[in-house]
mmCIF file of C-alpha atoms and ligand atoms in Angstrom:
data_model
loop_
_atom_site.group_PDB
_atom_site.id
_atom_site.type_symbol
_atom_site.label_atom_id
_atom_site.label_comp_id
_atom_site.label_asym_id
_atom_site.label_seq_id
_atom_site.Cartn_x
_atom_site.Cartn_y
_atom_site.Cartn_z
ATOM 1 C CA UNK A 1 123.585 6.303 -210.576
ATOM 2 C CA UNK A 2 124.553 8.880 -208.252
ATOM 3 C CA UNK A 3 124.697 12.333 -209.768
ATOM 4 C CA UNK A 4 127.508 14.749 -209.553
ATOM 5 C CA UNK A 5 126.060 16.673 -206.654
ATOM 6 C CA UNK A 6 125.379 13.461 -204.761
ATOM 7 C CA UNK A 7 128.815 12.303 -205.216
ATOM 8 C CA UNK A 8 130.152 15.589 -204.077
ATOM 9 C CA UNK A 9 128.001 15.372 -200.820
ATOM 10 C CA UNK A 10 129.254 11.945 -200.152
ATOM 11 C CA UNK A 11 132.869 12.858 -200.654
ATOM 12 C CA UNK A 12 132.483 15.882 -198.377
ATOM 13 C CA UNK A 13 130.548 13.800 -195.757
ATOM 14 C CA UNK A 14 133.416 11.226 -195.665
ATOM 15 C CA UNK A 15 136.030 13.837 -195.471
ATOM 16 C CA UNK A 16 134.221 15.718 -192.589
ATOM 17 C CA UNK A 17 133.593 12.485 -190.713
ATOM 18 C CA UNK A 18 137.187 11.437 -190.871
ATOM 19 C CA UNK A 19 138.377 14.731 -189.578
ATOM 20 C CA UNK A 20 135.809 14.586 -186.805
ATOM 21 C CA UNK A 21 136.924 11.128 -185.788
ATOM 22 C CA UNK A 22 140.574 12.323 -185.813
ATOM 23 C CA UNK A 23 139.982 15.516 -183.889
ATOM 24 C CA UNK A 24 137.742 13.554 -181.408
ATOM 25 C CA UNK A 25 140.684 11.121 -180.759
ATOM 26 C CA UNK A 26 142.947 13.992 -180.218
ATOM 27 C CA UNK A 27 140.695 15.698 -178.021
ATOM 28 C CA UNK A 28 140.403 12.594 -175.908
ATOM 29 C CA UNK A 29 144.056 12.516 -175.324
ATOM 30 C CA UNK A 30 145.104 16.102 -174.921
ATOM 31 C CA UNK A 31 145.615 17.393 -171.446
ATOM 32 C CA UNK A 32 147.086 20.822 -171.722
ATOM 33 C CA UNK A 33 144.646 23.651 -171.975
ATOM 34 C CA UNK A 34 146.156 25.472 -174.960
ATOM 35 C CA UNK A 35 146.122 22.488 -177.203
ATOM 36 C CA UNK A 36 142.693 21.384 -176.012
ATOM 37 C CA UNK A 37 141.062 24.685 -176.902
ATOM 38 C CA UNK A 38 141.922 24.551 -180.583
ATOM 39 C CA UNK A 39 141.113 20.845 -180.942
ATOM 40 C CA UNK A 40 137.788 21.211 -179.074
ATOM 41 C CA UNK A 41 136.779 24.254 -181.342
ATOM 42 C CA UNK A 42 137.788 22.205 -184.561
ATOM 43 C CA UNK A 43 135.967 19.107 -183.249
ATOM 44 C CA UNK A 44 132.818 20.894 -182.268
ATOM 45 C CA UNK A 45 132.632 22.937 -185.536
ATOM 46 C CA UNK A 46 133.111 19.757 -187.565
ATOM 47 C CA UNK A 47 130.363 17.981 -185.640
ATOM 48 C CA UNK A 48 127.968 20.821 -186.197
ATOM 49 C CA UNK A 49 129.085 20.991 -189.829
ATOM 50 C CA UNK A 50 128.047 17.343 -190.169
ATOM 51 C CA UNK A 51 124.540 18.300 -189.029
ATOM 52 C CA UNK A 52 124.618 21.078 -191.728
ATOM 53 C CA UNK A 53 125.199 18.347 -194.323
ATOM 54 C CA UNK A 54 122.201 16.293 -193.233
ATOM 55 C CA UNK A 55 119.591 17.761 -195.672
ATOM 56 C CA UNK A 56 121.799 17.063 -198.624
ATOM 57 C CA UNK A 57 122.464 13.438 -197.454
ATOM 58 C CA UNK A 58 118.748 12.960 -196.857
ATOM 59 C CA UNK A 59 118.083 13.745 -200.467
ATOM 60 C CA UNK A 60 120.628 11.207 -201.580
ATOM 61 C CA UNK A 61 119.246 8.558 -199.190
ATOM 62 C CA UNK A 62 115.700 9.216 -200.407
ATOM 63 C CA UNK A 63 116.700 8.797 -204.002
ATOM 64 C CA UNK A 64 118.683 5.633 -203.113
ATOM 65 C CA UNK A 65 115.631 4.137 -201.330
ATOM 66 C CA UNK A 66 113.460 4.939 -204.328
ATOM 67 C CA UNK A 67 115.656 2.653 -206.412
ATOM 68 C CA UNK A 68 118.797 3.031 -208.292
ATOM 69 C CA UNK A 69 121.156 2.989 -205.410
ATOM 70 C CA UNK A 70 123.163 -0.001 -204.365
ATOM 71 C CA UNK A 71 121.201 -2.251 -202.124
ATOM 72 C CA UNK A 72 124.185 -3.918 -200.617
ATOM 73 C CA UNK A 73 125.113 -2.781 -197.235
ATOM 74 C CA UNK A 74 121.768 -0.838 -196.728
ATOM 75 C CA UNK A 75 121.484 -2.285 -193.253
ATOM 76 C CA UNK A 76 124.923 -1.230 -192.321
ATOM 77 C CA UNK A 77 123.939 2.419 -193.858
ATOM 78 C CA UNK A 78 120.959 2.460 -191.526
ATOM 79 C CA UNK A 79 123.010 1.450 -188.399
ATOM 80 C CA UNK A 80 125.706 3.981 -189.390
ATOM 81 C CA UNK A 81 123.184 6.756 -189.772
ATOM 82 C CA UNK A 82 121.527 5.983 -186.472
ATOM 83 C CA UNK A 83 124.903 5.606 -184.493
ATOM 84 C CA UNK A 84 126.144 8.913 -185.946
ATOM 85 C CA UNK A 85 122.881 10.614 -185.092
ATOM 86 C CA UNK A 86 123.077 9.312 -181.531
ATOM 87 C CA UNK A 87 126.752 10.400 -181.216
ATOM 88 C CA UNK A 88 126.002 13.993 -182.582
ATOM 89 C CA UNK A 89 123.045 14.317 -180.251
ATOM 90 C CA UNK A 90 124.943 13.159 -177.083
ATOM 91 C CA UNK A 91 127.929 15.336 -178.249
ATOM 92 C CA UNK A 92 125.764 18.361 -178.267
ATOM 93 C CA UNK A 93 124.007 17.380 -175.027
ATOM 94 C CA UNK A 94 127.228 17.129 -173.182
ATOM 95 C CA UNK A 95 128.631 20.413 -174.727
ATOM 96 C CA UNK A 96 125.425 22.223 -173.721
ATOM 97 C CA UNK A 97 124.089 20.794 -170.563
ATOM 98 C CA UNK A 98 126.760 19.648 -168.142
ATOM 99 C CA UNK A 99 128.252 16.402 -166.855
ATOM 100 C CA UNK A 100 125.411 14.050 -166.064
ATOM 101 C CA UNK A 101 125.770 10.324 -165.451
ATOM 102 C CA UNK A 102 122.747 8.012 -165.978
ATOM 103 C CA UNK A 103 123.488 4.664 -164.391
ATOM 104 C CA UNK A 104 127.138 5.594 -164.384
ATOM 105 C CA UNK A 105 127.127 6.327 -168.090
ATOM 106 C CA UNK A 106 127.572 10.008 -169.050
ATOM 107 C CA UNK A 107 126.469 11.654 -172.221
ATOM 108 C CA UNK A 108 130.099 12.024 -173.249
ATOM 109 C CA UNK A 109 130.664 8.278 -172.817
ATOM 110 C CA UNK A 110 127.651 7.571 -175.092
ATOM 111 C CA UNK A 111 129.099 10.064 -177.601
ATOM 112 C CA UNK A 112 132.406 8.348 -177.829
ATOM 113 C CA UNK A 113 130.927 4.843 -177.693
ATOM 114 C CA UNK A 114 128.518 5.463 -180.472
ATOM 115 C CA UNK A 115 131.114 7.049 -182.578
ATOM 116 C CA UNK A 116 133.628 4.087 -182.057
ATOM 117 C CA UNK A 117 130.765 1.757 -182.948
ATOM 118 C CA UNK A 118 129.923 3.600 -186.157
ATOM 119 C CA UNK A 119 133.468 3.159 -187.442
ATOM 120 C CA UNK A 120 133.120 -0.461 -188.748
ATOM 121 C CA UNK A 121 129.822 0.346 -190.227
ATOM 122 C CA UNK A 122 131.282 3.335 -191.977
ATOM 123 C CA UNK A 123 133.847 0.920 -193.476
ATOM 124 C CA UNK A 124 131.097 -1.684 -194.443
ATOM 125 C CA UNK A 125 128.963 1.051 -195.912
ATOM 126 C CA UNK A 126 131.685 2.781 -197.982
ATOM 127 C CA UNK A 127 132.788 -0.529 -199.411
ATOM 128 C CA UNK A 128 131.383 -0.950 -202.880
ATOM 129 C CA UNK A 129 130.401 2.794 -202.806
ATOM 130 C CA UNK A 130 133.789 4.140 -203.650
ATOM 131 C CA UNK A 131 133.464 7.610 -204.889
ATOM 132 C CA UNK A 132 136.204 8.345 -207.259
ATOM 133 C CA UNK A 133 137.465 11.857 -207.165
ATOM 134 C CA UNK A 134 137.666 13.344 -210.687
ATOM 135 C CA UNK A 135 139.789 16.120 -212.039
ATOM 136 C CA UNK A 136 136.543 18.030 -212.721
ATOM 137 C CA UNK A 137 135.729 17.963 -208.981
ATOM 138 C CA UNK A 138 138.597 20.312 -208.292
ATOM 139 C CA UNK A 139 137.234 23.465 -209.450
ATOM 140 C CA UNK A 140 137.053 26.801 -208.071
ATOM 141 C CA UNK A 141 133.437 26.115 -207.207
ATOM 142 C CA UNK A 142 134.328 23.205 -205.062
ATOM 143 C CA UNK A 143 137.042 25.274 -203.192
ATOM 144 C CA UNK A 144 134.291 28.043 -202.606
ATOM 145 C CA UNK A 145 131.885 25.300 -201.528
ATOM 146 C CA UNK A 146 134.515 23.938 -199.086
ATOM 147 C CA UNK A 147 135.117 27.486 -197.769
ATOM 148 C CA UNK A 148 131.522 28.056 -197.259
ATOM 149 C CA UNK A 149 131.194 24.864 -195.466
ATOM 150 C CA UNK A 150 134.053 26.020 -193.083
ATOM 151 C CA UNK A 151 132.553 29.341 -192.455
ATOM 152 C CA UNK A 152 129.099 27.849 -191.827
ATOM 153 C CA UNK A 153 130.398 25.389 -189.370
ATOM 154 C CA UNK A 154 132.389 27.849 -187.391
ATOM 155 C CA UNK A 155 129.295 30.141 -187.420
ATOM 156 C CA UNK A 156 127.203 27.367 -186.086
ATOM 157 C CA UNK A 157 129.786 26.781 -183.269
ATOM 158 C CA UNK A 158 129.849 30.517 -182.549
ATOM 159 C CA UNK A 159 126.043 30.734 -182.471
ATOM 160 C CA UNK A 160 125.850 27.859 -180.148
ATOM 161 C CA UNK A 161 128.479 29.236 -177.821
ATOM 162 C CA UNK A 162 126.632 32.779 -177.830
ATOM 163 C CA UNK A 163 123.319 30.955 -177.194
ATOM 164 C CA UNK A 164 124.823 29.275 -174.134
ATOM 165 C CA UNK A 165 126.083 32.356 -172.523
ATOM 166 C CA UNK A 166 122.910 34.254 -173.279
ATOM 167 C CA UNK A 167 120.782 31.471 -171.698
ATOM 168 C CA UNK A 168 123.359 30.917 -169.009
ATOM 169 C CA UNK A 169 123.536 27.174 -169.810
ATOM 170 C CA UNK A 170 126.196 24.931 -168.030
ATOM 171 C CA UNK A 171 128.027 24.558 -171.301
ATOM 172 C CA UNK A 172 129.440 28.193 -171.085
ATOM 173 C CA UNK A 173 131.617 27.129 -168.280
ATOM 174 C CA UNK A 174 133.510 24.176 -169.602
ATOM 175 C CA UNK A 175 137.179 23.776 -169.327
ATOM 176 C CA UNK A 176 138.796 23.938 -172.909
ATOM 177 C CA UNK A 177 139.068 20.201 -172.792
ATOM 178 C CA UNK A 178 135.275 20.038 -172.711
ATOM 179 C CA UNK A 179 135.087 18.960 -169.061
ATOM 180 C CA UNK A 180 132.874 20.261 -166.237
ATOM 181 C CA UNK A 181 134.064 21.072 -162.751
ATOM 182 C CA UNK A 182 133.024 18.734 -160.048
ATOM 183 C CA UNK A 183 134.354 18.595 -156.582
ATOM 184 C CA UNK A 184 137.481 20.869 -156.610
ATOM 185 C CA UNK A 185 138.916 21.062 -153.117
ATOM 186 C CA UNK A 186 136.494 18.491 -152.025
ATOM 187 C CA UNK A 187 137.720 15.047 -153.161
ATOM 188 C CA UNK A 188 134.701 13.289 -151.474
ATOM 189 C CA UNK A 189 132.353 14.948 -154.113
ATOM 190 C CA UNK A 190 134.646 14.053 -157.008
ATOM 191 C CA UNK A 191 133.278 11.246 -159.124
ATOM 192 C CA UNK A 192 135.090 7.835 -158.803
ATOM 193 C CA UNK A 193 135.871 6.781 -162.475
ATOM 194 C CA UNK A 194 137.317 3.705 -163.901
ATOM 195 C CA UNK A 195 138.595 3.814 -167.436
ATOM 196 C CA UNK A 196 136.690 0.855 -168.630
ATOM 197 C CA UNK A 197 136.468 -2.432 -166.682
ATOM 198 C CA UNK A 198 138.644 -1.930 -163.628
ATOM 199 C CA UNK A 199 137.099 -2.318 -160.153
ATOM 200 C CA UNK A 200 138.022 -0.787 -156.897
ATOM 201 C CA UNK A 201 140.225 -3.382 -155.185
ATOM 202 C CA UNK A 202 140.168 -4.220 -151.496
ATOM 203 C CA UNK A 203 143.425 -3.144 -150.051
ATOM 204 C CA UNK A 204 145.114 -2.647 -146.736
ATOM 205 C CA UNK A 205 146.996 0.549 -146.040
ATOM 206 C CA UNK A 206 149.087 -0.902 -143.294
ATOM 207 C CA UNK A 207 150.812 -3.593 -145.355
ATOM 208 C CA UNK A 208 150.823 -1.649 -148.720
ATOM 209 C CA UNK A 209 154.146 -1.046 -150.307
ATOM 210 C CA UNK A 210 155.183 0.259 -153.639
ATOM 211 C CA UNK A 211 157.953 -1.622 -155.423
ATOM 212 C CA UNK A 212 160.120 0.993 -157.215
ATOM 213 C CA UNK A 213 162.676 -0.805 -159.376
ATOM 214 C CA UNK A 214 162.184 -3.719 -157.101
ATOM 215 C CA UNK A 215 163.103 -1.570 -153.976
ATOM 216 C CA UNK A 216 160.081 -1.759 -151.606
ATOM 217 C CA UNK A 217 158.866 1.517 -150.249
ATOM 218 C CA UNK A 218 156.382 1.259 -147.469
ATOM 219 C CA UNK A 219 153.052 3.140 -147.340
ATOM 220 C CA UNK A 220 154.024 5.086 -144.282
ATOM 221 C CA UNK A 221 157.098 6.587 -145.976
ATOM 222 C CA UNK A 222 154.800 7.888 -148.652
ATOM 223 C CA UNK A 223 152.145 9.123 -146.349
ATOM 224 C CA UNK A 224 154.680 11.017 -144.464
ATOM 225 C CA UNK A 225 155.725 13.002 -147.599
ATOM 226 C CA UNK A 226 155.680 16.713 -147.632
ATOM 227 C CA UNK A 227 155.547 17.337 -151.303
ATOM 228 C CA UNK A 228 152.445 18.948 -152.475
ATOM 229 C CA UNK A 229 151.160 19.986 -155.916
ATOM 230 C CA UNK A 230 147.846 21.790 -157.128
ATOM 231 C CA UNK A 231 146.818 19.885 -160.124
ATOM 232 C CA UNK A 232 143.732 19.249 -162.220
ATOM 233 C CA UNK A 233 142.418 15.781 -162.669
ATOM 234 C CA UNK A 234 140.634 15.878 -165.974
ATOM 235 C CA UNK A 235 138.724 12.833 -166.881
ATOM 236 C CA UNK A 236 137.843 12.037 -170.583
ATOM 237 C CA UNK A 237 134.345 11.181 -169.168
ATOM 238 C CA UNK A 238 133.753 14.926 -169.062
ATOM 239 C CA UNK A 239 134.453 16.232 -165.586
ATOM 240 C CA UNK A 240 137.466 17.834 -163.866
ATOM 241 C CA UNK A 241 138.590 18.717 -160.251
ATOM 242 C CA UNK A 242 141.440 20.713 -158.874
ATOM 243 C CA UNK A 243 142.959 19.316 -155.685
ATOM 244 C CA UNK A 244 145.979 19.942 -153.430
ATOM 245 C CA UNK A 245 147.691 16.527 -153.693
ATOM 246 C CA UNK A 246 150.130 15.419 -151.087
ATOM 247 C CA UNK A 247 152.711 12.630 -151.029
ATOM 248 C CA UNK A 248 156.455 12.178 -152.237
ATOM 249 C CA UNK A 249 157.775 13.523 -155.580
ATOM 250 C CA UNK A 250 158.897 10.649 -157.782
ATOM 251 C CA UNK A 251 162.111 12.390 -158.430
ATOM 252 C CA UNK A 252 162.949 12.214 -154.730
ATOM 253 C CA UNK A 253 162.822 8.443 -154.944
ATOM 254 C CA UNK A 254 164.547 8.298 -158.330
ATOM 255 C CA UNK A 255 167.552 10.235 -157.912
ATOM 256 C CA UNK A 256 169.834 8.241 -160.011
ATOM 257 C CA UNK A 257 168.486 6.959 -163.363
ATOM 258 C CA UNK A 258 170.922 4.793 -165.453
ATOM 259 C CA UNK A 259 171.799 6.087 -168.903
ATOM 260 C CA UNK A 260 169.723 4.830 -171.747
ATOM 261 C CA UNK A 261 166.524 4.693 -169.733
ATOM 262 C CA UNK A 262 163.537 6.227 -171.439
ATOM 263 C CA UNK A 263 160.208 5.641 -169.704
ATOM 264 C CA UNK A 264 158.532 5.161 -166.336
ATOM 265 C CA UNK A 265 156.116 2.275 -166.168
ATOM 266 C CA UNK A 266 153.505 2.698 -163.494
ATOM 267 C CA UNK A 267 151.540 -0.331 -162.615
ATOM 268 C CA UNK A 268 148.348 -0.722 -160.512
ATOM 269 C CA UNK A 269 147.464 -3.643 -158.290
ATOM 270 C CA UNK A 270 144.641 -4.253 -160.636
ATOM 271 C CA UNK A 271 146.858 -4.656 -163.632
ATOM 272 C CA UNK A 272 146.042 -1.289 -165.142
ATOM 273 C CA UNK A 273 149.238 0.521 -166.372
ATOM 274 C CA UNK A 274 150.653 3.548 -168.108
ATOM 275 C CA UNK A 275 154.095 4.194 -169.349
ATOM 276 C CA UNK A 276 155.184 7.856 -169.037
ATOM 277 C CA UNK A 277 158.232 9.533 -170.719
ATOM 278 C CA UNK A 278 161.175 9.714 -168.369
ATOM 279 C CA UNK A 279 161.062 13.589 -169.203
ATOM 280 C CA UNK A 280 157.899 13.757 -166.987
ATOM 281 C CA UNK A 281 159.819 12.612 -163.899
ATOM 282 C CA UNK A 282 160.082 16.122 -162.322
ATOM 283 C CA UNK A 283 156.349 16.536 -162.585
ATOM 284 C CA UNK A 284 155.228 13.213 -161.030
ATOM 285 C CA UNK A 285 153.893 12.733 -157.454
ATOM 286 C CA UNK A 286 153.023 9.606 -155.610
ATOM 287 C CA UNK A 287 150.079 10.912 -153.784
ATOM 288 C CA UNK A 288 148.469 9.519 -150.596
ATOM 289 C CA UNK A 289 146.425 12.532 -149.733
ATOM 290 C CA UNK A 290 144.109 15.047 -151.352
ATOM 291 C CA UNK A 291 142.903 18.261 -149.630
ATOM 292 C CA UNK A 292 144.480 16.946 -146.481
ATOM 293 C CA UNK A 293 142.545 13.710 -146.378
ATOM 294 C CA UNK A 294 144.005 10.293 -147.103
ATOM 295 C CA UNK A 295 142.866 9.012 -150.558
ATOM 296 C CA UNK A 296 139.592 7.100 -150.435
ATOM 297 C CA UNK A 297 139.588 3.537 -151.904
ATOM 298 C CA UNK A 298 137.750 4.658 -154.869
ATOM 299 C CA UNK A 299 140.205 7.542 -155.581
ATOM 300 C CA UNK A 300 143.286 5.368 -155.543
ATOM 301 C CA UNK A 301 144.136 4.953 -151.978
ATOM 302 C CA UNK A 302 146.596 3.944 -150.556
ATOM 303 C CA UNK A 303 148.721 5.463 -153.447
ATOM 304 C CA UNK A 304 147.927 6.937 -156.764
ATOM 305 C CA UNK A 305 150.027 8.858 -159.436
ATOM 306 C CA UNK A 306 149.462 12.459 -160.047
ATOM 307 C CA UNK A 307 150.527 13.545 -163.509
ATOM 308 C CA UNK A 308 149.766 17.264 -163.892
ATOM 309 C CA UNK A 309 148.888 18.343 -167.357
ATOM 310 C CA UNK A 310 147.816 14.755 -168.426
ATOM 311 C CA UNK A 311 144.318 13.483 -168.729
ATOM 312 C CA UNK A 312 142.861 11.406 -165.940
ATOM 313 C CA UNK A 313 143.585 8.064 -167.600
ATOM 314 C CA UNK A 314 147.458 8.649 -166.839
ATOM 315 C CA UNK A 315 146.779 9.072 -163.140
ATOM 316 C CA UNK A 316 147.219 5.349 -162.245
ATOM 317 C CA UNK A 317 145.358 4.418 -158.975
ATOM 318 C CA UNK A 318 146.510 1.837 -156.427
ATOM 319 C CA UNK A 319 150.094 2.083 -157.612
ATOM 320 C CA UNK A 320 151.929 -1.072 -156.729
ATOM 321 C CA UNK A 321 155.004 -1.178 -158.992
ATOM 322 C CA UNK A 322 157.051 1.337 -160.811
ATOM 323 C CA UNK A 323 159.824 0.495 -163.235
ATOM 324 C CA UNK A 324 162.255 2.687 -165.115
ATOM 325 C CA UNK A 325 162.791 1.035 -168.540
ATOM 326 C CA UNK A 326 164.664 1.519 -171.670
ATOM 327 C CA UNK A 327 161.397 1.173 -173.756
ATOM 328 C CA UNK A 328 160.062 4.389 -175.288
ATOM 329 C CA UNK A 329 156.810 5.583 -173.687
ATOM 330 C CA UNK A 330 154.708 5.233 -176.914
ATOM 331 C CA UNK A 331 155.204 1.435 -176.934
ATOM 332 C CA UNK A 332 151.787 1.012 -175.602
ATOM 333 C CA UNK A 333 148.224 1.429 -176.774
ATOM 334 C CA UNK A 334 147.432 5.068 -177.029
ATOM 335 C CA UNK A 335 144.525 4.395 -174.576
ATOM 336 C CA UNK A 336 144.399 1.876 -171.777
ATOM 337 C CA UNK A 337 142.575 -1.412 -172.863
ATOM 338 C CA UNK A 338 140.788 -2.211 -169.531
HETATM 339 N N1 LIG B 401 143.992 1.397 -161.699
HETATM 340 C C1 LIG B 401 143.331 2.276 -162.255
HETATM 341 N N2 LIG B 401 143.717 3.542 -162.341
HETATM 342 C C2 LIG B 401 142.957 4.491 -162.960
HETATM 343 C C3 LIG B 401 141.809 4.184 -163.646
HETATM 344 C C4 LIG B 401 141.454 2.818 -163.699
HETATM 345 O O1 LIG B 401 140.427 2.420 -164.402
HETATM 346 N N3 LIG B 401 142.234 1.828 -163.112
HETATM 347 N N4 LIG B 401 141.047 5.150 -164.356
HETATM 348 C C5 LIG B 401 141.838 6.307 -164.717
HETATM 349 C C6 LIG B 401 140.833 7.439 -165.170
HETATM 350 S S1 LIG B 401 140.229 7.230 -166.721
HETATM 351 C C7 LIG B 401 140.569 8.528 -164.419
HETATM 352 S S2 LIG B 401 139.774 9.835 -164.967
HETATM 353 C C8 LIG B 401 141.072 8.673 -162.966
HETATM 354 C C9 LIG B 401 139.840 8.841 -162.132
HETATM 355 O O2 LIG B 401 140.227 9.120 -160.789
HETATM 356 P P1 LIG B 401 139.206 9.157 -159.607
HETATM 357 O O3 LIG B 401 138.365 7.870 -159.698
HETATM 358 O O4 LIG B 401 139.887 9.311 -158.391
HETATM 359 O O5 LIG B 401 138.154 10.273 -159.890
HETATM 360 O O6 LIG B 401 141.793 7.447 -162.635
HETATM 361 C C10 LIG B 401 142.628 6.904 -163.587
HETATM 362 N N5 LIG B 401 143.405 5.805 -162.835
HETATM 363 MO MO1 LIG B 402 138.915 9.104 -167.054
#
């Protein structure tokens, strides 16, 4: 039987894990700097807080292994533990040491991937180990403990931040979204990033056209555009770059939007697509150039979407079709699926 202290540790772990997953998902989607700062601190503190709970959990595991604990799902428990340790280690590595890709995979990508893989194991492991909350759990002591955990986690976060500035580690210079600056003003240095499985297509600038509500707009019209915007492309892979983007503001091309329309569906020649709220229209740019240079194939040439304030996965590359529709923008997976 699991003692009262053990049960409390498990409930605490589960609570913190769920909060870490939720805040991590939020951090992945948030583009605006103000929102991101709060979410990043909460997510970082929760992650370090999980590490603080490791000694207590180790004690439970040791007792469980020595007998008494449920044998069912033990393998899932081991897999869960390893994936979570990998996720926490790569999370700290990314937060401290800068954007580094090993064979095209960044520490942050491993952090997110390991966490996503841990989820099913968490469900498997928790099944049959349900920890019932009891009335006697809700004491002043529990509250004090939760408070102490919060303070401890934030202190760990602050200590890490102070250490980074003291040792001048790369982590002190992150954007509030957690990303590192690479290639601002110099698009050639910017990483070429695909969300998941997309590949850079072979295209011809000369014959390229964008179909806007079925109206074809030739590349030359867009490349002759004089609208510019300085905006930050901030990839969830952990890097960002600020460029001066040039092309044609989408609002110039969409002067009349029929009543009842609610979103703008932007579709790549590869099939990758994102649906943006119509309210974004005034911000959007169909860009053909960055820093005065035509966009390279990898960076979305001939034409890509520039969506200031949104994370990189909204900046659809190789834009081929745009449709204004009556569907709400949220009628799509929260993150692209390919
Ligand atoms: N068609 C298409 N557009 C895409 C993607 C993709 O996989 N396919 N990836 C997005 C993501 S996740 C980012 S961060 C940016 C990266 O732009 P870059 O390769 O020019 O740096 O493009 C976005 N646009
Ligand atoms: Mo990205």
